[in-house]
C-alpha positions as a Markdown table, in Angstrom:
| # | Residue | x | y | z |
|---|---|---|---|---|
| 1 | Met | -2.1 | 2.9 | -7.6 |
| 2 | Tyr | -3.6 | 0.8 | -10.4 |
| 3 | Asn | -3.8 | 3.7 | -12.9 |
| 4 | Leu | 0.2 | 4.4 | -12.6 |
| 5 | Ser | 2.1 | 3.0 | -15.5 |
| 6 | Leu | 4.2 | -0.2 | -15.0 |
| 7 | Glu | 7.3 | 2.1 | -14.9 |
| 8 | Asp | 5.9 | 4.2 | -12.0 |
| 9 | Arg | 4.8 | 0.9 | -10.3 |
| 10 | Leu | 8.1 | -0.7 | -10.5 |
| 11 | Glu | 9.7 | 2.6 | -9.2 |
| 12 | Leu | 7.3 | 2.6 | -6.3 |
| 13 | Lys | 7.9 | -1.5 | -5.7 |
| 14 | Gly | 11.6 | -0.6 | -5.5 |
| 15 | Leu | 11.1 | 2.6 | -3.3 |
| 16 | Leu | 9.2 | 0.4 | -0.8 |
| 17 | Glu | 11.6 | -2.4 | -0.7 |
| 18 | His | 14.1 | 0.0 | -0.1 |
| 19 | Asn | 12.2 | 1.4 | 2.8 |
| 20 | Ile | 11.3 | -2.0 | 4.0 |
| 21 | Ala | 15.1 | -3.0 | 4.1 |
| 22 | Asp | 16.3 | 0.3 | 6.0 |
| 23 | Ser | 13.6 | -0.6 | 8.9 |
| 24 | Pro | 15.5 | -3.2 | 10.5 |
| 25 | Arg | 18.7 | -1.4 | 9.7 |
| 26 | Ala | 17.3 | 1.6 | 12.0 |
| 27 | Glu | 16.3 | -0.5 | 14.6 |
| 28 | Ile | 19.9 | -2.1 | 14.8 |
| 29 | Glu | 21.6 | 1.3 | 14.6 |
| 30 | Ala | 19.4 | 2.5 | 17.8 |
| 31 | Lys | 20.5 | -0.8 | 19.7 |
| 32 | Ile | 24.2 | -0.1 | 18.9 |
| 33 | Lys | 23.9 | 3.2 | 20.0 |
| 34 | Glu | 22.4 | 2.3 | 23.3 |
| 35 | Ala | 25.2 | -0.4 | 23.8 |
| 36 | Lys | 27.6 | 2.2 | 23.4 |
| 37 | Asn | 26.1 | 4.5 | 25.8 |
| 38 | Gln | 26.0 | 1.9 | 28.2 |
| 39 | Gln | 29.6 | 0.9 | 27.6 |
| 40 | Arg | 30.5 | 4.8 | 28.1 |
| 41 | Ala | 28.4 | 4.6 | 31.5 |
| 42 | Lys | 30.5 | 1.5 | 32.6 |
| 43 | Lys | 26.9 | -0.2 | 33.1 |
| 44 | Leu | 27.9 | -3.5 | 31.0 |
| 45 | Asp | 29.3 | -6.4 | 32.7 |
| 46 | Phe | 31.4 | -9.0 | 30.9 |
| 47 | Ser | 32.4 | -12.3 | 31.7 |
| 48 | Ala | 33.8 | -15.9 | 30.5 |
| 49 | Asp | 32.2 | -17.8 | 33.4 |
| 50 | Ile | 29.0 | -19.7 | 32.3 |
| 51 | Asn | 27.7 | -19.5 | 35.8 |
| 52 | Gln | 28.2 | -15.8 | 36.2 |
| 53 | Leu | 26.7 | -15.2 | 32.6 |
| 54 | Lys | 23.5 | -17.3 | 33.6 |
| 55 | Lys | 23.0 | -15.1 | 36.8 |
| 56 | Met | 23.3 | -12.2 | 34.5 |
| 57 | Leu | 20.2 | -13.1 | 32.7 |
């Protein structure tokens, strides 16, 4: 890596930063898909009652 030119190192840095930024996005996307599947399967419960919400936890 140290033998690379400054331009190549900067490009590598940019690629790594982009890759690191994409990791949380992929995790969030997977959780969204899971939630949508649960919603389609009617496995989600919704409530505005605080006591009922506490019981759901």
